[in-house]
PDB file of C-alpha atoms in Angstrom:
ATOM      1  CA  UNK A1317      96.199 179.690 151.778  1.00 46.00           C
ATOM      2  CA  UNK A1318      94.062 176.482 149.907  1.00 69.00           C
ATOM      3  CA  UNK A1319      93.506 173.296 149.960  1.00 85.00           C
ATOM      4  CA  UNK A1320      96.366 172.784 148.120  1.00 96.00           C
ATOM      5  CA  UNK A1321      95.384 168.850 145.823  1.00 97.00           C
ATOM      6  CA  UNK A1322      98.382 166.788 146.650  1.00 98.00           C
ATOM      7  CA  UNK A1323     100.380 166.538 150.158  1.00 98.00           C
ATOM      8  CA  UNK A1324     102.956 164.117 150.852  1.00 98.00           C
ATOM      9  CA  UNK A1325     105.209 162.987 153.345  1.00 98.00           C
ATOM     10  CA  UNK A1326     108.982 161.223 153.946  1.00 98.00           C
ATOM     11  CA  UNK A1327     108.509 157.824 156.323  1.00 98.00           C
ATOM     12  CA  UNK A1328     112.417 156.250 155.877  1.00 98.00           C
ATOM     13  CA  UNK A1329     113.094 152.659 155.997  1.00 97.00           C
ATOM     14  CA  UNK A1330     115.184 150.255 156.256  1.00 95.00           C
ATOM     15  CA  UNK A1331     118.986 150.630 157.254  1.00 93.00           C
ATOM     16  CA  UNK A1332     119.774 152.031 154.424  1.00 94.00           C
ATOM     17  CA  UNK A1333     117.348 154.740 154.888  1.00 96.00           C
ATOM     18  CA  UNK A1334     115.591 154.647 151.995  1.00 97.00           C
ATOM     19  CA  UNK A1335     112.798 157.376 151.730  1.00 98.00           C
ATOM     20  CA  UNK A1336     109.051 155.498 150.945  1.00 98.00           C
ATOM     21  CA  UNK A1337     106.829 158.362 150.552  1.00 98.00           C
ATOM     22  CA  UNK A1338     103.239 158.335 151.523  1.00 98.00           C
ATOM     23  CA  UNK A1339     100.670 160.405 148.829  1.00 98.00           C
ATOM     24  CA  UNK A1340      97.358 161.289 149.387  1.00 98.00           C
ATOM     25  CA  UNK A1341      94.126 163.209 147.591  1.00 98.00           C
ATOM     26  CA  UNK A1342      93.107 165.882 150.148  1.00 98.00           C
ATOM     27  CA  UNK A1343      90.071 165.797 148.230  1.00 97.00           C
ATOM     28  CA  UNK A1344      90.330 161.662 148.020  1.00 98.00           C
ATOM     29  CA  UNK A1345      91.713 161.195 150.969  1.00 98.00           C
ATOM     30  CA  UNK A1346      92.466 158.216 149.459  1.00 98.00           C
ATOM     31  CA  UNK A1347      96.716 156.839 149.170  1.00 98.00           C
ATOM     32  CA  UNK A1348      99.257 155.227 147.900  1.00 98.00           C
ATOM     33  CA  UNK A1349     102.856 154.149 150.043  1.00 98.00           C
ATOM     34  CA  UNK A1350     105.341 155.084 146.676  1.00 98.00           C
ATOM     35  CA  UNK A1351     108.424 152.236 147.272  1.00 98.00           C
ATOM     36  CA  UNK A1352     107.838 150.795 151.318  1.00 98.00           C
ATOM     37  CA  UNK A1353     110.812 149.260 151.011  1.00 97.00           C
ATOM     38  CA  UNK A1354     110.126 148.015 154.838  1.00 96.00           C
ATOM     39  CA  UNK A1355     109.083 148.603 157.988  1.00 97.00           C
ATOM     40  CA  UNK A1356     105.810 148.530 157.276  1.00 97.00           C
ATOM     41  CA  UNK A1357     104.160 149.004 160.378  1.00 97.00           C
ATOM     42  CA  UNK A1358     106.022 152.159 160.673  1.00 97.00           C
ATOM     43  CA  UNK A1359     104.404 152.950 157.759  1.00 98.00           C
ATOM     44  CA  UNK A1360     100.592 151.981 158.304  1.00 98.00           C
ATOM     45  CA  UNK A1361     100.745 154.150 161.213  1.00 98.00           C
ATOM     46  CA  UNK A1362     101.951 157.132 158.927  1.00 98.00           C
ATOM     47  CA  UNK A1363      98.833 156.371 156.570  1.00 98.00           C
ATOM     48  CA  UNK A1364      96.672 156.182 159.952  1.00 98.00           C
ATOM     49  CA  UNK A1365      97.865 159.386 161.450  1.00 98.00           C
ATOM     50  CA  UNK A1366      97.324 161.358 158.436  1.00 98.00           C
ATOM     51  CA  UNK A1367      94.334 159.535 157.557  1.00 98.00           C
ATOM     52  CA  UNK A1368      94.639 158.564 154.661  1.00 98.00           C
ATOM     53  CA  UNK A1369      93.651 155.426 152.643  1.00 98.00           C
ATOM     54  CA  UNK A1370      96.216 153.190 151.168  1.00 98.00           C
ATOM     55  CA  UNK A1371      94.864 151.902 147.970  1.00 98.00           C
ATOM     56  CA  UNK A1372      97.948 150.782 145.555  1.00 98.00           C
ATOM     57  CA  UNK A1373     101.562 150.316 145.869  1.00 98.00           C
ATOM     58  CA  UNK A1374     103.647 153.002 143.097  1.00 99.00           C
ATOM     59  CA  UNK A1375     106.719 151.801 142.406  1.00 99.00           C
ATOM     60  CA  UNK A1376     109.641 153.190 140.854  1.00 98.00           C
ATOM     61  CA  UNK A1377     111.781 150.193 140.426  1.00 98.00           C
ATOM     62  CA  UNK A1378     113.146 146.296 141.669  1.00 98.00           C
ATOM     63  CA  UNK A1379     115.720 147.439 144.363  1.00 97.00           C
ATOM     64  CA  UNK A1380     114.971 145.739 148.239  1.00 97.00           C
ATOM     65  CA  UNK A1381     115.105 148.765 150.020  1.00 97.00           C
ATOM     66  CA  UNK A1382     112.246 150.278 147.195  1.00 98.00           C
ATOM     67  CA  UNK A1383     109.765 146.788 146.736  1.00 98.00           C
ATOM     68  CA  UNK A1384     111.122 144.267 149.361  1.00 97.00           C
ATOM     69  CA  UNK A1385     107.644 143.821 151.702  1.00 97.00           C
ATOM     70  CA  UNK A1386     105.584 145.965 148.490  1.00 98.00           C
ATOM     71  CA  UNK A1387     104.369 142.151 147.504  1.00 98.00           C
ATOM     72  CA  UNK A1388     104.121 141.686 151.606  1.00 97.00           C
ATOM     73  CA  UNK A1389     102.236 145.334 152.193  1.00 98.00           C
ATOM     74  CA  UNK A1390     100.122 144.539 149.329  1.00 98.00           C
ATOM     75  CA  UNK A1391      98.163 140.973 150.109  1.00 98.00           C
ATOM     76  CA  UNK A1392      98.115 142.586 154.251  1.00 97.00           C
ATOM     77  CA  UNK A1393      96.224 145.479 152.709  1.00 98.00           C
ATOM     78  CA  UNK A1394      94.543 144.006 149.830  1.00 98.00           C
ATOM     79  CA  UNK A1395      96.082 146.618 147.188  1.00 98.00           C
ATOM     80  CA  UNK A1396      96.982 146.560 144.165  1.00 98.00           C
ATOM     81  CA  UNK A1397     100.738 147.278 143.093  1.00 98.00           C
ATOM     82  CA  UNK A1398     101.323 148.884 139.671  1.00 98.00           C
ATOM     83  CA  UNK A1399     105.099 149.807 138.491  1.00 98.00           C
ATOM     84  CA  UNK A1400     108.099 149.946 137.593  1.00 98.00           C
ATOM     85  CA  UNK A1401     108.950 148.648 134.374  1.00 98.00           C
ATOM     86  CA  UNK A1402     109.204 145.560 132.992  1.00 98.00           C
ATOM     87  CA  UNK A1403     112.989 145.634 132.455  1.00 98.00           C
ATOM     88  CA  UNK A1404     112.882 145.650 136.718  1.00 98.00           C
ATOM     89  CA  UNK A1405     112.039 141.525 137.136  1.00 98.00           C
ATOM     90  CA  UNK A1406     115.218 140.734 136.536  1.00 96.00           C
ATOM     91  CA  UNK A1407     115.884 143.145 140.428  1.00 98.00           C
ATOM     92  CA  UNK A1408     111.913 141.783 141.418  1.00 98.00           C
ATOM     93  CA  UNK A1409     112.521 138.262 141.222  1.00 97.00           C
ATOM     94  CA  UNK A1410     115.814 138.231 143.402  1.00 97.00           C
ATOM     95  CA  UNK A1411     114.641 140.471 146.414  1.00 97.00           C
ATOM     96  CA  UNK A1412     114.479 137.494 148.143  1.00 96.00           C
ATOM     97  CA  UNK A1413     117.922 136.802 148.139  1.00 95.00           C
ATOM     98  CA  UNK A1414     118.688 140.587 147.624  1.00 94.00           C
ATOM     99  CA  UNK A1415     117.322 140.581 151.374  1.00 92.00           C
ATOM    100  CA  UNK A1416     119.157 138.213 153.177  1.00 92.00           C
ATOM    101  CA  UNK A1417     121.651 139.909 151.999  1.00 90.00           C
ATOM    102  CA  UNK A1418     121.379 143.363 152.612  1.00 87.00           C
ATOM    103  CA  UNK A1419     119.310 142.056 156.493  1.00 87.00           C
ATOM    104  CA  UNK A1420     115.986 143.843 155.322  1.00 88.00           C
ATOM    105  CA  UNK A1421     112.419 141.509 154.013  1.00 89.00           C
ATOM    106  CA  UNK A1422     112.686 140.786 150.217  1.00 95.00           C
ATOM    107  CA  UNK A1423     109.678 138.565 148.673  1.00 95.00           C
ATOM    108  CA  UNK A1424     109.216 139.362 144.907  1.00 97.00           C
ATOM    109  CA  UNK A1425     105.787 140.204 143.483  1.00 98.00           C
ATOM    110  CA  UNK A1426     104.394 140.827 140.471  1.00 97.00           C
ATOM    111  CA  UNK A1427     103.080 143.504 139.912  1.00 98.00           C
ATOM    112  CA  UNK A1428      99.168 144.958 138.575  1.00 98.00           C
ATOM    113  CA  UNK A1429     101.035 146.665 136.506  1.00 98.00           C
ATOM    114  CA  UNK A1430     104.137 147.302 134.808  1.00 98.00           C
ATOM    115  CA  UNK A1431     104.212 151.182 133.218  1.00 98.00           C
ATOM    116  CA  UNK A1432     105.682 151.940 130.420  1.00 98.00           C
ATOM    117  CA  UNK A1433     107.142 155.715 129.222  1.00 98.00           C
ATOM    118  CA  UNK A1434     104.107 158.590 128.542  1.00 98.00           C
ATOM    119  CA  UNK A1435     101.807 156.753 130.663  1.00 98.00           C
ATOM    120  CA  UNK A1436      99.946 157.823 134.147  1.00 98.00           C
ATOM    121  CA  UNK A1437      98.867 156.333 136.870  1.00 98.00           C
ATOM    122  CA  UNK A1438      95.960 157.894 139.764  1.00 98.00           C
ATOM    123  CA  UNK A1439      95.906 158.351 142.889  1.00 98.00           C
ATOM    124  CA  UNK A1440      92.337 159.743 144.463  1.00 98.00           C
ATOM    125  CA  UNK A1441      91.291 162.057 142.029  1.00 98.00           C
ATOM    126  CA  UNK A1442      95.570 162.853 141.022  1.00 98.00           C
ATOM    127  CA  UNK A1443      97.122 161.908 137.387  1.00 98.00           C
ATOM    128  CA  UNK A1444     101.025 161.619 137.454  1.00 98.00           C
ATOM    129  CA  UNK A1445     102.666 160.949 134.505  1.00 98.00           C
ATOM    130  CA  UNK A1446     105.246 157.929 134.631  1.00 98.00           C
ATOM    131  CA  UNK A1447     108.693 158.587 132.466  1.00 98.00           C
ATOM    132  CA  UNK A1448     110.630 155.249 132.360  1.00 98.00           C
ATOM    133  CA  UNK A1449     114.301 156.133 133.662  1.00 98.00           C
ATOM    134  CA  UNK A1450     116.957 153.648 133.171  1.00 98.00           C
ATOM    135  CA  UNK A1451     120.421 153.904 134.478  1.00 98.00           C
ATOM    136  CA  UNK A1452     119.934 152.732 137.389  1.00 98.00           C
ATOM    137  CA  UNK A1453     118.549 149.813 136.746  1.00 98.00           C
ATOM    138  CA  UNK A1454     116.476 149.029 133.564  1.00 98.00           C
ATOM    139  CA  UNK A1455     113.559 149.306 134.243  1.00 98.00           C
ATOM    140  CA  UNK A1456     113.681 152.524 136.533  1.00 98.00           C
ATOM    141  CA  UNK A1457     111.034 154.672 136.924  1.00 98.00           C
ATOM    142  CA  UNK A1458     109.741 158.542 137.481  1.00 98.00           C
ATOM    143  CA  UNK A1459     106.431 160.245 139.023  1.00 99.00           C
ATOM    144  CA  UNK A1460     105.307 163.372 138.360  1.00 98.00           C
ATOM    145  CA  UNK A1461     102.602 165.364 139.373  1.00 98.00           C
ATOM    146  CA  UNK A1462     102.868 169.168 137.169  1.00 98.00           C
ATOM    147  CA  UNK A1463     100.479 170.630 139.196  1.00 97.00           C
ATOM    148  CA  UNK A1464     102.349 170.298 142.294  1.00 98.00           C
ATOM    149  CA  UNK A1465     105.399 170.274 140.520  1.00 98.00           C
ATOM    150  CA  UNK A1466     106.955 166.719 142.613  1.00 98.00           C
ATOM    151  CA  UNK A1467     108.370 164.368 141.260  1.00 98.00           C
ATOM    152  CA  UNK A1468     109.202 160.618 143.005  1.00 98.00           C
ATOM    153  CA  UNK A1469     113.069 159.920 141.349  1.00 98.00           C
ATOM    154  CA  UNK A1470     113.749 156.997 143.463  1.00 98.00           C
ATOM    155  CA  UNK A1471     117.863 156.593 142.636  1.00 98.00           C
ATOM    156  CA  UNK A1472     117.725 158.661 139.702  1.00 98.00           C
ATOM    157  CA  UNK A1473     119.152 161.815 140.556  1.00 98.00           C
ATOM    158  CA  UNK A1474     119.836 163.056 145.015  1.00 98.00           C
ATOM    159  CA  UNK A1475     120.605 166.569 145.913  1.00 98.00           C
ATOM    160  CA  UNK A1476     125.018 166.987 144.959  1.00 98.00           C
ATOM    161  CA  UNK A1477     125.201 162.811 143.784  1.00 98.00           C
ATOM    162  CA  UNK A1478     123.220 160.127 140.708  1.00 98.00           C
ATOM    163  CA  UNK A1479     121.960 156.736 140.980  1.00 98.00           C
ATOM    164  CA  UNK A1480     125.015 154.837 141.206  1.00 97.00           C
ATOM    165  CA  UNK A1481     125.491 152.703 137.724  1.00 98.00           C
ATOM    166  CA  UNK A1482     127.666 149.653 138.936  1.00 96.00           C
ATOM    167  CA  UNK A1483     125.369 147.214 139.924  1.00 94.00           C
ATOM    168  CA  UNK A1484     124.269 144.105 137.609  1.00 94.00           C
ATOM    169  CA  UNK A1485     122.353 145.934 134.267  1.00 96.00           C
ATOM    170  CA  UNK A1486     123.604 149.820 135.739  1.00 97.00           C
ATOM    171  CA  UNK A1487     124.307 151.905 132.844  1.00 98.00           C
ATOM    172  CA  UNK A1488     125.920 155.370 133.246  1.00 98.00           C
ATOM    173  CA  UNK A1489     125.975 156.933 130.082  1.00 97.00           C
ATOM    174  CA  UNK A1490     121.537 155.861 130.290  1.00 98.00           C
ATOM    175  CA  UNK A1491     121.621 157.667 133.232  1.00 98.00           C
ATOM    176  CA  UNK A1492     122.746 161.455 132.113  1.00 98.00           C
ATOM    177  CA  UNK A1493     120.226 160.908 130.212  1.00 98.00           C
ATOM    178  CA  UNK A1494     118.032 160.117 131.863  1.00 98.00           C
ATOM    179  CA  UNK A1495     118.318 162.914 133.489  1.00 98.00           C
ATOM    180  CA  UNK A1496     118.517 165.863 130.825  1.00 98.00           C
ATOM    181  CA  UNK A1497     116.779 164.727 128.798  1.00 98.00           C
ATOM    182  CA  UNK A1498     113.374 162.825 131.097  1.00 98.00           C
ATOM    183  CA  UNK A1499     114.288 164.677 134.330  1.00 98.00           C
ATOM    184  CA  UNK A1500     115.330 167.989 132.908  1.00 98.00           C
ATOM    185  CA  UNK A1501     111.985 169.534 130.766  1.00 98.00           C
ATOM    186  CA  UNK A1502     109.865 168.874 134.298  1.00 98.00           C
ATOM    187  CA  UNK A1503     111.469 172.410 134.881  1.00 98.00           C
ATOM    188  CA  UNK A1504     113.523 174.004 136.752  1.00 98.00           C
ATOM    189  CA  UNK A1505     111.019 174.568 140.303  1.00 98.00           C
ATOM    190  CA  UNK A1506     110.060 171.105 139.790  1.00 98.00           C
ATOM    191  CA  UNK A1507     111.286 169.907 143.486  1.00 98.00           C
ATOM    192  CA  UNK A1508     111.614 165.912 143.024  1.00 98.00           C
ATOM    193  CA  UNK A1509     111.744 164.080 146.641  1.00 98.00           C
ATOM    194  CA  UNK A1510     114.448 161.674 145.658  1.00 98.00           C
ATOM    195  CA  UNK A1511     115.474 157.660 147.382  1.00 98.00           C
ATOM    196  CA  UNK A1512     117.763 159.108 150.276  1.00 98.00           C
ATOM    197  CA  UNK A1513     118.468 161.755 151.577  1.00 98.00           C
ATOM    198  CA  UNK A1514     117.008 165.311 151.486  1.00 98.00           C
ATOM    199  CA  UNK A1515     114.573 166.856 148.012  1.00 98.00           C
ATOM    200  CA  UNK A1516     115.438 169.132 146.209  1.00 98.00           C
ATOM    201  CA  UNK A1517     115.114 170.512 143.481  1.00 98.00           C
ATOM    202  CA  UNK A1518     116.201 169.925 139.214  1.00 98.00           C
ATOM    203  CA  UNK A1519     117.196 174.024 138.805  1.00 98.00           C
ATOM    204  CA  UNK A1520     119.231 173.634 141.934  1.00 98.00           C
ATOM    205  CA  UNK A1521     120.802 170.349 141.272  1.00 98.00           C
ATOM    206  CA  UNK A1522     121.456 172.028 137.736  1.00 98.00           C
ATOM    207  CA  UNK A1523     123.395 174.314 138.774  1.00 98.00           C
ATOM    208  CA  UNK A1524     125.437 172.736 141.681  1.00 98.00           C
ATOM    209  CA  UNK A1525     125.919 168.313 141.673  1.00 98.00           C
ATOM    210  CA  UNK A1526     129.008 167.973 140.543  1.00 98.00           C
ATOM    211  CA  UNK A1527     127.952 165.378 138.604  1.00 98.00           C
ATOM    212  CA  UNK A1528     125.646 166.408 136.174  1.00 98.00           C
ATOM    213  CA  UNK A1529     124.728 170.305 136.511  1.00 98.00           C
ATOM    214  CA  UNK A1530     125.107 172.393 133.097  1.00 97.00           C
ATOM    215  CA  UNK A1531     128.558 173.901 133.507  1.00 97.00           C
ATOM    216  CA  UNK A1532     130.466 169.723 134.064  1.00 96.00           C
ATOM    217  CA  UNK A1533     127.431 168.075 131.294  1.00 95.00           C
ATOM    218  CA  UNK A1534     128.906 171.123 128.762  1.00 93.00           C
ATOM    219  CA  UNK A1535     133.263 170.373 129.216  1.00 85.00           C
ATOM    220  CA  UNK A1536     132.117 166.046 129.382  1.00 71.00           C
TER     221      UNK A1536
END
């Protein structure tokens, strides 16, 4: 079998067991961390183990377990941060206070690039589509690599569940709309990495998820 253009390794970090994803382009061996919330030594060791040179950090949203240590890591590695959407500046600005609350190091930062719906980001020679998927947070985004049928969805959708909307500026209906209008069109055979827990496919969730399965929403 030929070498796939994209490889990924999931590294759970922080006491909240958030899925940080190490992504890399197999042609160039350039990579990115998606949502490096903490445990930076473990993350750097994973990059070294796979022979990946980190060229940037990508963020889905501004919650402490996803980006508390992003600014620290970016400074250590000398790489830029891209994402999330500007509407999550509310969360990023309070990372230090939230870090004390959750026992996770948190440091506010300014990304080199805020991301908008419909834009793209690159990792090596790979190109990811950016979709703005508010609801869990107002500035939440999702990264999609169509060629690999892979999406990194942060806390929008999980195997058997959906993101919480009871945090400040959460919106339940927005979340449902993000899932059905932005994620489902990516295709039932698309695998996704959630912010917590095991991977799944959009087709599996459309068939079985107690919150957003087709049959559940049809009754709503």
